[in-house]
Each structure stands twice: as C-alpha cells, then as structure tokens.
Coordinates of C-alpha atoms in Angstrom, one line a residue:
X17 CA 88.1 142.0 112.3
X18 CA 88.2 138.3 113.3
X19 CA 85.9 136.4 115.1
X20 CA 86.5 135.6 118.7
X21 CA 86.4 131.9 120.0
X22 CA 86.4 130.5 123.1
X23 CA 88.8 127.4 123.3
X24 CA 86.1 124.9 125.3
X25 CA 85.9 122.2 123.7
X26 CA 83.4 120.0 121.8
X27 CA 81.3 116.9 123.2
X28 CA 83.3 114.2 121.5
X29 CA 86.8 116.1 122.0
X30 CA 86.0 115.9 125.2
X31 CA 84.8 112.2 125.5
X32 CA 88.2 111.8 123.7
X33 CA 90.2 113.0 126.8
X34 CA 92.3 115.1 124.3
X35 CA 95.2 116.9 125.6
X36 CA 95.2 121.0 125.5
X37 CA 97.7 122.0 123.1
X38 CA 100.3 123.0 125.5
X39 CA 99.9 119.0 126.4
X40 CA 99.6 120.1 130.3
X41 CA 96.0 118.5 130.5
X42 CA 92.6 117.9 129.6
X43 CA 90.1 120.5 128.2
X44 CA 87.7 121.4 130.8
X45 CA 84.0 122.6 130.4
X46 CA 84.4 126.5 130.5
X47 CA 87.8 126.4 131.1
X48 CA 89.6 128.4 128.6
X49 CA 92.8 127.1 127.0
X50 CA 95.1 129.9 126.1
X51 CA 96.0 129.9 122.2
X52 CA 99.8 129.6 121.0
X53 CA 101.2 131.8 118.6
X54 CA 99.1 132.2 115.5
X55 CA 100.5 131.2 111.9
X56 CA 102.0 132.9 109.7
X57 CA 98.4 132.8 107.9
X58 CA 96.4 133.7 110.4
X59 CA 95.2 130.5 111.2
X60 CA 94.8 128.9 114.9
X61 CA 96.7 125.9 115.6
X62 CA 95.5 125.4 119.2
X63 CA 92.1 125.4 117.9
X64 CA 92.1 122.9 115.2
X65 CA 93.7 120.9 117.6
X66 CA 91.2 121.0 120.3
X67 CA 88.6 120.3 117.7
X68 CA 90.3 116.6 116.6
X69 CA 88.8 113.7 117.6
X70 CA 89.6 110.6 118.8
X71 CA 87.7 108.1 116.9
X72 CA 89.1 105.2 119.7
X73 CA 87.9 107.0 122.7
X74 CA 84.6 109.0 121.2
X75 CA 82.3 106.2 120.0
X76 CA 82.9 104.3 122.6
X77 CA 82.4 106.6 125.6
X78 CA 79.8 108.7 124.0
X79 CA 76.3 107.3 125.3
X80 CA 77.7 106.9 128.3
X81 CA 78.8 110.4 129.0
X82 CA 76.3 111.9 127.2
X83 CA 73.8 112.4 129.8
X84 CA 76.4 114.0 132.4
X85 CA 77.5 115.8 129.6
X86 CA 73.9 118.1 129.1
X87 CA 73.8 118.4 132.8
X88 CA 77.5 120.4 132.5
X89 CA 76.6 122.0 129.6
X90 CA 73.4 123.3 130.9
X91 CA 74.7 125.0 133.8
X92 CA 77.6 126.6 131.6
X93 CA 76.5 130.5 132.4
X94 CA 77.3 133.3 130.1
X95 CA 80.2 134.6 132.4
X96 CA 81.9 131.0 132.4
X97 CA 81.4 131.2 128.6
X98 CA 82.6 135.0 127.7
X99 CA 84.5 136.2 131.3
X100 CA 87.8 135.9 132.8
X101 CA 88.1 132.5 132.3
X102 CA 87.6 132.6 128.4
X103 CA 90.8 133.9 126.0
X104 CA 89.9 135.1 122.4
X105 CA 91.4 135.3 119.6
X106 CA 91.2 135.9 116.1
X107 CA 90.8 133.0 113.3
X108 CA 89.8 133.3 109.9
X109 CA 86.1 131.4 109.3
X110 CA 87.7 129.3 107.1
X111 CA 90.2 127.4 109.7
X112 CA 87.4 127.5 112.4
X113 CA 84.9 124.6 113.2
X114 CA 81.9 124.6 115.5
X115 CA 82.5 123.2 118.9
X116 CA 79.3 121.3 118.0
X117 CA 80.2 120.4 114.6
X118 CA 82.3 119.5 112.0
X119 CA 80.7 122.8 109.7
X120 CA 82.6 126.1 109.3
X121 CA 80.8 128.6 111.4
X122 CA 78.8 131.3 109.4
X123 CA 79.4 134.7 111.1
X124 CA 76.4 136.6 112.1
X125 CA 77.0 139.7 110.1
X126 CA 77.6 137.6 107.0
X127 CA 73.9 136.6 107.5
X128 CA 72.5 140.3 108.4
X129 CA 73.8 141.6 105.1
X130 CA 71.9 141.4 102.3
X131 CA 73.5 140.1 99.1
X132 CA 72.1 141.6 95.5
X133 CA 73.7 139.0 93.5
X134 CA 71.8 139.2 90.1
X135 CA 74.3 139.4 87.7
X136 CA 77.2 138.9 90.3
X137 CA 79.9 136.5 89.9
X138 CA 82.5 137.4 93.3
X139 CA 79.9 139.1 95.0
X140 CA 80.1 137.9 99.1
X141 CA 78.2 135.3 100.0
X142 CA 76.8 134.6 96.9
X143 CA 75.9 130.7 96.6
X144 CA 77.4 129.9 93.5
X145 CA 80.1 132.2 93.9
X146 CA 84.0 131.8 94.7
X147 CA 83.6 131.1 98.0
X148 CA 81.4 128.8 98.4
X149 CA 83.2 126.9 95.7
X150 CA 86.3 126.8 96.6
X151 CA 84.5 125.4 100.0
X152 CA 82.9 122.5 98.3
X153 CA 85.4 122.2 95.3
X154 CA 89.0 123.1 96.2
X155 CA 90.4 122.0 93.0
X156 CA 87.1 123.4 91.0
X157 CA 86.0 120.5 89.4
X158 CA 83.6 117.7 89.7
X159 CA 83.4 114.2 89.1
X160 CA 80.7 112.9 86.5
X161 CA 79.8 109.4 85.8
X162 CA 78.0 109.1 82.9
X163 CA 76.2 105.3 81.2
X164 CA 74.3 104.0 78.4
X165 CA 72.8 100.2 78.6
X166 CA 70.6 99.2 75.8
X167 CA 68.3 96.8 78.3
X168 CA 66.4 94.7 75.4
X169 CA 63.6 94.8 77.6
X170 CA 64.5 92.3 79.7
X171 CA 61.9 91.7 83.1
X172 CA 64.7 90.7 84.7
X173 CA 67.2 93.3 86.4
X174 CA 71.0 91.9 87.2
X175 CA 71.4 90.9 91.0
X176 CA 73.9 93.7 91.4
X177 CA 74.8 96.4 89.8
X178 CA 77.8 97.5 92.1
X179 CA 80.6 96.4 89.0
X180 CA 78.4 98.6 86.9
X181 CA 77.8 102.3 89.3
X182 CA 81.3 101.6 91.3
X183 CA 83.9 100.6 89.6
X184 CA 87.2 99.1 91.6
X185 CA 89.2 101.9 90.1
X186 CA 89.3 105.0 90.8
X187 CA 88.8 104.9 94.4
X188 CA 86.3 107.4 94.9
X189 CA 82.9 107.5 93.9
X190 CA 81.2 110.4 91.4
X191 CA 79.5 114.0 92.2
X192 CA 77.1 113.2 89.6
X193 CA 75.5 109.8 87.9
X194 CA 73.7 110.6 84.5
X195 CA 72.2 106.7 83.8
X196 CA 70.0 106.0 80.2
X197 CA 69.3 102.8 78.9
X198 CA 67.0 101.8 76.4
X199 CA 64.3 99.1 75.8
X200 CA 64.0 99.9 79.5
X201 CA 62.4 97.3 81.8
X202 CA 58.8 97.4 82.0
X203 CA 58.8 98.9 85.4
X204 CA 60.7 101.7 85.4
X205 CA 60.0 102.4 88.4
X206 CA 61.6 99.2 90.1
X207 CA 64.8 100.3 87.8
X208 CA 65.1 103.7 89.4
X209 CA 64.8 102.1 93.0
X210 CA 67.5 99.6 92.4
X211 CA 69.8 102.9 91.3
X212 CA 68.8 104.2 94.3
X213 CA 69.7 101.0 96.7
X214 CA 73.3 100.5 94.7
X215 CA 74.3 104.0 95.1
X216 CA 73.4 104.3 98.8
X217 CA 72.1 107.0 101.0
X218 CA 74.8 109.7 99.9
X219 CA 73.2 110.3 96.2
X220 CA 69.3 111.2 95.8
X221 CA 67.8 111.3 92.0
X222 CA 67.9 114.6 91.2
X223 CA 65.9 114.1 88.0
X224 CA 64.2 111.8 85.8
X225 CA 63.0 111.7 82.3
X226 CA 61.8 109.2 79.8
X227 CA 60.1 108.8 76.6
X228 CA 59.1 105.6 75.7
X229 CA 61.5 103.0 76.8
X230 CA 64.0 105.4 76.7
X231 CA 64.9 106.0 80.8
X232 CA 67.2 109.0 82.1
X233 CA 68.4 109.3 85.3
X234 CA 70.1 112.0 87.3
X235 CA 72.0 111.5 90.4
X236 CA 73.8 113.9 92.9
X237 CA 75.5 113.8 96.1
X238 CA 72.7 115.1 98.5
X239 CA 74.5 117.9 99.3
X240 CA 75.2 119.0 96.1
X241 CA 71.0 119.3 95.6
X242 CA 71.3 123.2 96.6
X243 CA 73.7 124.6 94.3
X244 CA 71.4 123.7 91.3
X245 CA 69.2 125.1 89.0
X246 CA 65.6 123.4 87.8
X247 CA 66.1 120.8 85.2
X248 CA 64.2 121.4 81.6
X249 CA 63.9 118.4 78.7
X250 CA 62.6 118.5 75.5
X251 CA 59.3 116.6 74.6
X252 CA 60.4 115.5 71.3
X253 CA 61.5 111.4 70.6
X254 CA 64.8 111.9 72.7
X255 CA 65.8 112.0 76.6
X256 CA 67.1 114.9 77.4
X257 CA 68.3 117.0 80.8
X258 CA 69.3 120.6 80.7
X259 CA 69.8 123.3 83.1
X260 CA 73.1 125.2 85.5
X261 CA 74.1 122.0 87.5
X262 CA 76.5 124.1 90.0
X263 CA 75.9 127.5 87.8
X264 CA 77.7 125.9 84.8
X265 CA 75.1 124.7 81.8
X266 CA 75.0 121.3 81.5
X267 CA 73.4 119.8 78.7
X268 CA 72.2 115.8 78.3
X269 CA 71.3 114.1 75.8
X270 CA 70.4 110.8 75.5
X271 CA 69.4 109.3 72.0
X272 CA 68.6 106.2 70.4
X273 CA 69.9 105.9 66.4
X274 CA 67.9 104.1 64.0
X275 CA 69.5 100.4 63.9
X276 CA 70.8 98.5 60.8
X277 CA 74.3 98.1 59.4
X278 CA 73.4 100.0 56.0
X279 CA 71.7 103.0 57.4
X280 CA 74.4 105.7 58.2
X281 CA 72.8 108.2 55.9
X282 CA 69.6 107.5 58.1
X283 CA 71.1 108.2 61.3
X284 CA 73.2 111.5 60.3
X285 CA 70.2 112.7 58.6
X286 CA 68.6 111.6 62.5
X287 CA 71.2 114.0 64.1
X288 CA 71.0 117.0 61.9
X289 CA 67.2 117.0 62.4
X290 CA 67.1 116.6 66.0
X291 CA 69.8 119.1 66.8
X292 CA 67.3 121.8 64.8
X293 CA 64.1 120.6 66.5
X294 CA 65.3 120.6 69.9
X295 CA 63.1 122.9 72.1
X296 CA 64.3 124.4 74.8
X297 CA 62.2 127.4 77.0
X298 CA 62.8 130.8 76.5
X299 CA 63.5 130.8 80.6
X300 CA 66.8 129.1 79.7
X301 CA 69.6 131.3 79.5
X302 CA 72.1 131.5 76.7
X303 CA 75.4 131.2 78.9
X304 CA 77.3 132.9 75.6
X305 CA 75.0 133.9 72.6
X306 CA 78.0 135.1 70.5
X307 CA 79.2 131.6 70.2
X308 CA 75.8 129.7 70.1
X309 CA 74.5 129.0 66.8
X310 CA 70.6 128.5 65.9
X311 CA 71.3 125.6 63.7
X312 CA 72.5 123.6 66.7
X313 CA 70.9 124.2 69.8
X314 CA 73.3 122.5 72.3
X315 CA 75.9 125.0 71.4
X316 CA 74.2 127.2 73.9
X317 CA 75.6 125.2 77.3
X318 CA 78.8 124.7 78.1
X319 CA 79.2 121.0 78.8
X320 CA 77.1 118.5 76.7
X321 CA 77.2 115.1 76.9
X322 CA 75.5 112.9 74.2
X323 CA 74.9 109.3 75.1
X324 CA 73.1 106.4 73.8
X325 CA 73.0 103.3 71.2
X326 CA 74.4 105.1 68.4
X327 CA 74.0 102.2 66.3
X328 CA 76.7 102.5 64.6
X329 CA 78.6 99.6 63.4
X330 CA 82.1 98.3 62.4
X331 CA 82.1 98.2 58.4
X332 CA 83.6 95.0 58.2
X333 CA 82.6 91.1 58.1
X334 CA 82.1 88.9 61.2
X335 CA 85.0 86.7 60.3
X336 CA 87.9 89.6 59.9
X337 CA 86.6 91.0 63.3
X338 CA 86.6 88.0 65.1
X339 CA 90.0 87.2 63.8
X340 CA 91.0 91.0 64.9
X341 CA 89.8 90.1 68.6
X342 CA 91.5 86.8 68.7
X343 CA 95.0 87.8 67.7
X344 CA 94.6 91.3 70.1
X345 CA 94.9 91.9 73.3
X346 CA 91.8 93.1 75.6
X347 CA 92.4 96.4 75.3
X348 CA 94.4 97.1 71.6
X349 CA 91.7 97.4 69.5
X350 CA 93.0 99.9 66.7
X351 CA 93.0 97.9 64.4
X352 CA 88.8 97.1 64.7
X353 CA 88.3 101.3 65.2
X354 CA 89.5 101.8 61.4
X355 CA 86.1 100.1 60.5
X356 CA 84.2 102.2 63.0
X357 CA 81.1 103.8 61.2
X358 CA 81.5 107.2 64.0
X359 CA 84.5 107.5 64.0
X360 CA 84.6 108.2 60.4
X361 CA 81.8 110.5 60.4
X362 CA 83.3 112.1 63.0
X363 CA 86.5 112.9 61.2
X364 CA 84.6 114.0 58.4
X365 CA 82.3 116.5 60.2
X366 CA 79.2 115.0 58.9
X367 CA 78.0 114.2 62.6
X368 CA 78.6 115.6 66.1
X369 CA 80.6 118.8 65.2
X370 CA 82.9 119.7 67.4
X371 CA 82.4 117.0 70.3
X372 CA 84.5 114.5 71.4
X373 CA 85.0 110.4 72.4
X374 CA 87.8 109.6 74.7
X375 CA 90.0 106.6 73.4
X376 CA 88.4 103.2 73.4
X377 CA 90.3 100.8 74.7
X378 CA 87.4 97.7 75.8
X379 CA 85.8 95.2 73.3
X380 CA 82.8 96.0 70.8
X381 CA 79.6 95.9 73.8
X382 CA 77.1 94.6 71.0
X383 CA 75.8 91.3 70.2
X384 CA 76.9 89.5 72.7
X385 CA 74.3 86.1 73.7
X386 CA 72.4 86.4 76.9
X387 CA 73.8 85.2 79.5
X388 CA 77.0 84.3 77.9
X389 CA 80.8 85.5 77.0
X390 CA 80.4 85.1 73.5
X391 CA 79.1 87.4 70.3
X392 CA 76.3 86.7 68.4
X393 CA 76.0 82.9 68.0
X394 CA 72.4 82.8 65.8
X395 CA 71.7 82.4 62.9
X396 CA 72.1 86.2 61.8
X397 CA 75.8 86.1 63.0
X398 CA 75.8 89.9 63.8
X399 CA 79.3 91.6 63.6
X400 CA 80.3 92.5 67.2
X401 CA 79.9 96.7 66.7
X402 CA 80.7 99.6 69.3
X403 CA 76.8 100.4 69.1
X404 CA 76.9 102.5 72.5
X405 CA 78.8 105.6 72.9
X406 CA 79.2 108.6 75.5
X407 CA 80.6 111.6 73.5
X408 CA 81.3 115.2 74.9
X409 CA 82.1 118.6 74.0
X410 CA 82.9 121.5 76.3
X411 CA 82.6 125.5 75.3
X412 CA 86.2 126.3 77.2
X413 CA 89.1 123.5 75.9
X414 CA 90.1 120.8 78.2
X415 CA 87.5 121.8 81.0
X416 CA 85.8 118.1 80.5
X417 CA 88.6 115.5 81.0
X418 CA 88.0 112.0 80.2
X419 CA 89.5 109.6 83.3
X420 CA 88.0 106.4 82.0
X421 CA 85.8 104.6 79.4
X422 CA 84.8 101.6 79.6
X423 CA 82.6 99.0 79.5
X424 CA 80.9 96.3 82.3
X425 CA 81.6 92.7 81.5
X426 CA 80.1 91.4 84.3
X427 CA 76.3 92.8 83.1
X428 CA 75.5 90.1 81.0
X429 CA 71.2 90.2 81.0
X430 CA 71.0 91.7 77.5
X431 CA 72.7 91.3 74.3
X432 CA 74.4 94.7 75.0
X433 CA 77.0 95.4 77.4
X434 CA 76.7 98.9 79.3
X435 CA 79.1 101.6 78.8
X436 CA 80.1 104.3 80.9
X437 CA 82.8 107.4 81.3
X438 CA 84.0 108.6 84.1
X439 CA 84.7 112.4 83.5
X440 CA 86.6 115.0 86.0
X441 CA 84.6 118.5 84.8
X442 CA 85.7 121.8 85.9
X443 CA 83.2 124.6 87.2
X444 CA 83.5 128.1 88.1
X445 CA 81.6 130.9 89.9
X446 CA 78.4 131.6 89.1
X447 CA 75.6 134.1 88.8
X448 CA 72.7 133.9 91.3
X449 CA 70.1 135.2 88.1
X450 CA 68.2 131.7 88.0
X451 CA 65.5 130.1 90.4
X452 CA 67.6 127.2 91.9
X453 CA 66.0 124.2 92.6
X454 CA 66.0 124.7 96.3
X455 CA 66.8 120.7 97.2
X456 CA 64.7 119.1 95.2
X457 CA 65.3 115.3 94.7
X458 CA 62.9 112.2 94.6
X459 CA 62.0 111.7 98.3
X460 CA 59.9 108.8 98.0
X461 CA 62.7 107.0 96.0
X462 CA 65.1 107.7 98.5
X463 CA 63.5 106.1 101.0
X464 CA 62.6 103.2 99.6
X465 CA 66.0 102.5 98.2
X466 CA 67.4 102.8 101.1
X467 CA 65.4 100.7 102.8
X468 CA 65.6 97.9 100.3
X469 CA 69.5 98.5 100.7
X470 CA 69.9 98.3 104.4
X471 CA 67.0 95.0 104.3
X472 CA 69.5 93.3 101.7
X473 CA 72.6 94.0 104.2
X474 CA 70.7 92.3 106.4
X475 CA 69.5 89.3 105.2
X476 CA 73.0 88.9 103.7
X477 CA 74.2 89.2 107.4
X478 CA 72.0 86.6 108.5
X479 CA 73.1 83.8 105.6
X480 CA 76.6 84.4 106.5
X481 CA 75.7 83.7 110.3
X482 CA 73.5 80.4 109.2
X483 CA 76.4 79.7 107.1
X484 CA 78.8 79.7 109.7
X485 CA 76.4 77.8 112.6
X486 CA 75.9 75.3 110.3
X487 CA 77.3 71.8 110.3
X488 CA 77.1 69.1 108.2
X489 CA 76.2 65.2 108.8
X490 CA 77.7 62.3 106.9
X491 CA 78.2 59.0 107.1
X492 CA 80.8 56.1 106.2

C-alpha cells in the first residue's frame, strides 16, 4: 500500500511563489492540489514538482515571510490537513520528500518493525543493506583519496594545502581521505587541525593513529560516520587502520621501509616480517576465511591499501637519470621505471603478493632541495628515486579502480614531494553482525578547524577590501 500525501506545499516552495502543476496558480496553505496522472513507475510528478525550489525567490524572501509563515502554519487544523480539501495519492518513499525537508520520509511502520538483521544481507531496513545503499550510493561505489608525505620534520607546515587534499581535477571531492606522513611535525596535533581547516566542515576525522613520527589520518564525509564499524590498529612499529568502513573490510597500512640504496634484502625481509606479526583482535571478523591465509594477515579484508616511504630506489646513477628526465617529457617516464627497485620485486613475487600500483606517470618525489625545483644539489648527489608509494589489492577483481596518481609539485617544505591516489572503490550490502561506531569522529578537532577555516576567510576578506581602499602617493 502506498503512503498518502497531501500536496501543500513546503515553506520555501512557497516563498518561491511556485506554480501548481496544472500552472493555474499558487500552492496555498491547506489547499490541496489535485495530482496528474501517475508514471508509468509509480512515481508522482505533481509532487516532485511542488517540492522544487526556487533558489531566486526563496533566500531572498525567507526571513521576511518567515514569521507570517508560523502564524499560518499554526492554525493549519487536522481537517484542513487530512479533509475535503486534501487529495491523496500513492507515491513510492523513494520519489517522496518531506514538505519540510529535502530527506525521503521514513514511513511509520518501517520504524514499528523490528529488524533481526544478524547475519542478514537484504533484510528491510537493515543499515548497511541494499537499500540504504543504493540511497547513499547509486552507482555502489565510493571515492577514496589516499597520501603519503615523508615531512622531514619540518616545524614548519605549507601555507596551504588545498593543491595537495583538492586537486583541480576531478571535479568532486573524496568520500574518504586516508593521510600518513612520516618524520611528522612536532605537533601533531596542529597537523591534524590544518587537515581539518583544508577539508572544511563536510569531512570530520574519523580516526587517528600514530607511532612515533609516523601520523595516520582518517577522514569521512560526516554523514558517512554512521554506516561504520569501530576502527582497530596494531601496536607494533607500523600505522595501521582496520575495520568494515560501509560493511566492506578495509584494511590500511601505512609503513616506513628501512632507507639506503643497497638495502632491498633489508626491506623485503621488513615486509615478510611484518605481514606475520601483525595483530589484529579476535573481535575482527574474517570477511572470507577460505581465502585468507595465516602467513599474511591482510588477506583477511577485502580492500587493503599499503602506503608509505617505501624507500625504494631507482638502480641507476644520478647522471643517466638526470639525462632520462631531461630528454622526457613530464609524464613518460618508462624509461626511469626499468630501474625501479618495486617494481622489480614486484614482478618477481618477492614483495607485496598479489597487490597492485596504478601506472606512474609524475617525476621521481625524492630528493628534491627545500624549497626549490631541483633534485638533490649537496654534496651526496642522491639519485632522484620513487621512494613513496600507494599500492592496493582488492579480494573481488577490479572492485578498487585507480582514477589518478600523482604527485604535488607545489608542496615544496621537505625534500620529499607528497603522493597521493585517488581511487573509485566499489561496496556492497552488508551484515548488521558488528557494533558500528555510532558517529563517532573527533569533535573537538572539528571545531576548531573550522573555526580556524572560517577566521582565515575572513581575514583574507578584509586584505582584499584594504587592498582595494587603498591608494597610493607619489611624487614627480
């Protein structure tokens, strides 16, 4: 059976002086506008109409109106609402909206049944199930930003970091923002904060780990907080994140390789152990123990992401390379990745079994001078090297696909330039069979990072307007 709706229309439809469908006049407080004919898909036309606004009209009459507005609404009785002069109909939730808001309308005996969803994955209502997905996520997948920045300790953070979070391409921002760096400022604190400011009031730090220097940051879209499980790390000498992010297993890890050119024995030796040793508690489901292995513990979630300064350098002097990047252009390096270190391991099977790097198509981030455009200018002449890395494996094929990787020119306070990958990741119901994290994010750090953002908005306001009142005296 459908719901019933009564065609009155909202506060802001009506500010807008928007036309009833039939286009024979304004919607009227309690005044019932008579549907046309249904869709073929049961949706209501007249209804989504009367529920457009008028952004040219709304704003701009709204605090007037507002007040006469409550004094109609107030005296709206239950017969003007539900007698004569209302017409129903029947509309499917999912075309619906509230005549008080943009939210689909949850139907009251959605709410007074109760939902056993252990172990469910279509069950009705169910939070993580189909329906609420393909609410949220139409196409069933998200967008995941992850970085790595070695920071060299630098005091100092970068004026901005906008080039660095945002892009210019693609257009849209990220569902998720996983952010390590290592040799982290002294205050790690202030580092979080500035993550906070750059990325605005629409993300809130879901979670935060570090060891050492080594920092990890999570980000989500705030309304995104509710659909995920608690996080978990491991305690060892690496960064990690794990837990159902939207009821599909992610897994981060975030890892900094021993350094030297001559120590790739070292550093594979480095991965096998730590892929062993990696603790993870019992409470942690294993999404498909027929496929995990005990030798590698990250074989248990379906999406893992392992990021970092790998360390791993170009096998090749400093004067063929820098003849390489002269004679190429920006982004044809091939010729530079036959010297890669990872890559070779890679193909061998020595290291990182079964994951994945997305083509690289940006300059070696590593050893560039402070400050400055060019590599390694001391006296140790370091061979410019892809030392930081984002690499990914997913349990299905093809449900993590790479959209870009990269690297930010424009950070230039440390002798390593961050990297990042921009990732499209697809998710699918879930069970309800783990305590979620019911909207837990960093509230203090929200608040100040906003606050810092909207002070900085203003103050750059104000130099523009001194800028602009100014005027200058000279003489001849």
């Amino acid at each position: 059976m459908g719901i019933p709706w009564a065609s009155y229309a909202s506060p802001r439809t009506l500010l807008a002086g928007r036309t009833s469908p039939s286009g024979k006049g304004l919607l009227r407080p309690g005044v019932a506008q008579p549907p046309s004919s249904s869709a073929p898909d049961g949706s209501c036309p007249s209804l989504l109409a009367a529920n457009r606004i008028d952004p040219d009209w709304a704003d701009y009459q709204l605090s007037s109106s507002q007040r006469s507005f409550r004094r109609a609404g107030s005296s709206w009785s239950d017969t003007q609402l539900h007698g004569r002069e209302v017409v129903w109909g029947h509309c499917p939730t999912a075309s619906m909206k509230s005549s008080f808001s943009l939210l689909t309308p949850i139907r009251a005996r959605d709410v007074r049944n109760r939902s056993y969803l252990e172990g469910s994955l279509l069950a009705s209502g169910a939070l993580l199930g189909a329906e609420e997905l393909s609410r949220y996520f139409p196409d069933r997948n998200i967008g995941v930003f992850v970085a790595t920045w070695n920071m060299q300790g630098q005091k100092e953070l970068p004026e901005m970091l906008d080039d660095f979070l945002l892009p210019s391409d693609p257009d849209y921002a990220q569902d998720m923002y996983i952010i390590g760096v290592q040799e982290g400022c002294p205050d790690r604190r202030e580092w979080e904060i500035r993550l906070q400011e750059t990325l605005g009031p629409h993300y809130v730090m879901f979670y935060a780990a570090a060891h050492g220097v080594l920092y990890m940051s999570i980000f989500l879209r705030r309304d995104l907080i509710w659909f995920c499980s608690g996080m978990c790390r491991h305690r060892g000498g690496v960064c990690t994140g794990g837990g159902p992010v939207l009821r599909r297993p992610f897994f981060f890890v975030f890892f900094f390789f021993p350094a030297g050119d001559g120590k790739v024995d070292e550093r594979v030796l480095d991965y096998n152990k730590t892929i062993q040793a990696l603790g993870l508690p019992r409470s942690l489901p294993d999404t498909n123990p027929y496929r995990s292995s005990p030798a590698d513990v990250t074989t248990r979630f379906d999406n893992v992401f392992w990021f970092g300064d790998f360390n791993f350098r170009l096998n090749e002097n400093r004067e063929v390379v820098e003849q390489i990047l002269n004679h190429s252009c920006k982004t044809d390096v091939s010729k530079l990745l036959q010297h890669d270190q990872l890559i070779k391991e890679m193909a061998n099977g020595s290291i990182f079994k079964g994951f994945q790097e997305a083509p690289i198509h940006f300059r070696p981030s590593y050893k560039f001078d402070v400050g400055q455009d060019t590599y390694d200018s001391t006296s140790k002449q370091r061979t410019p090297s892809y030392t930081d890395r984002v690499i990914y494996r997913s349990r299905h094929k093809e449900d993590i696909r790479a959209v870009k990787y990269s690297s930010c020119l424009a950070i230039k306070t440390s002798d390593h330039r961050p990297v990042y990958g921009l990732f499209r990741v697809k998710v699918r119901p879930g069970r309800d069979n783990i305590p979620l994290a019911a909207g837990q994010f960093d509230r203090e750090l929200y608040l100040t990072g906003i606050k810092r953002r909207i002070t900085r908005e203003l103050q750059r306001k104000q130099a523009l307007k001194n800028q602009k009142t100014s005027t200058v005296c000279s003489v001849s």
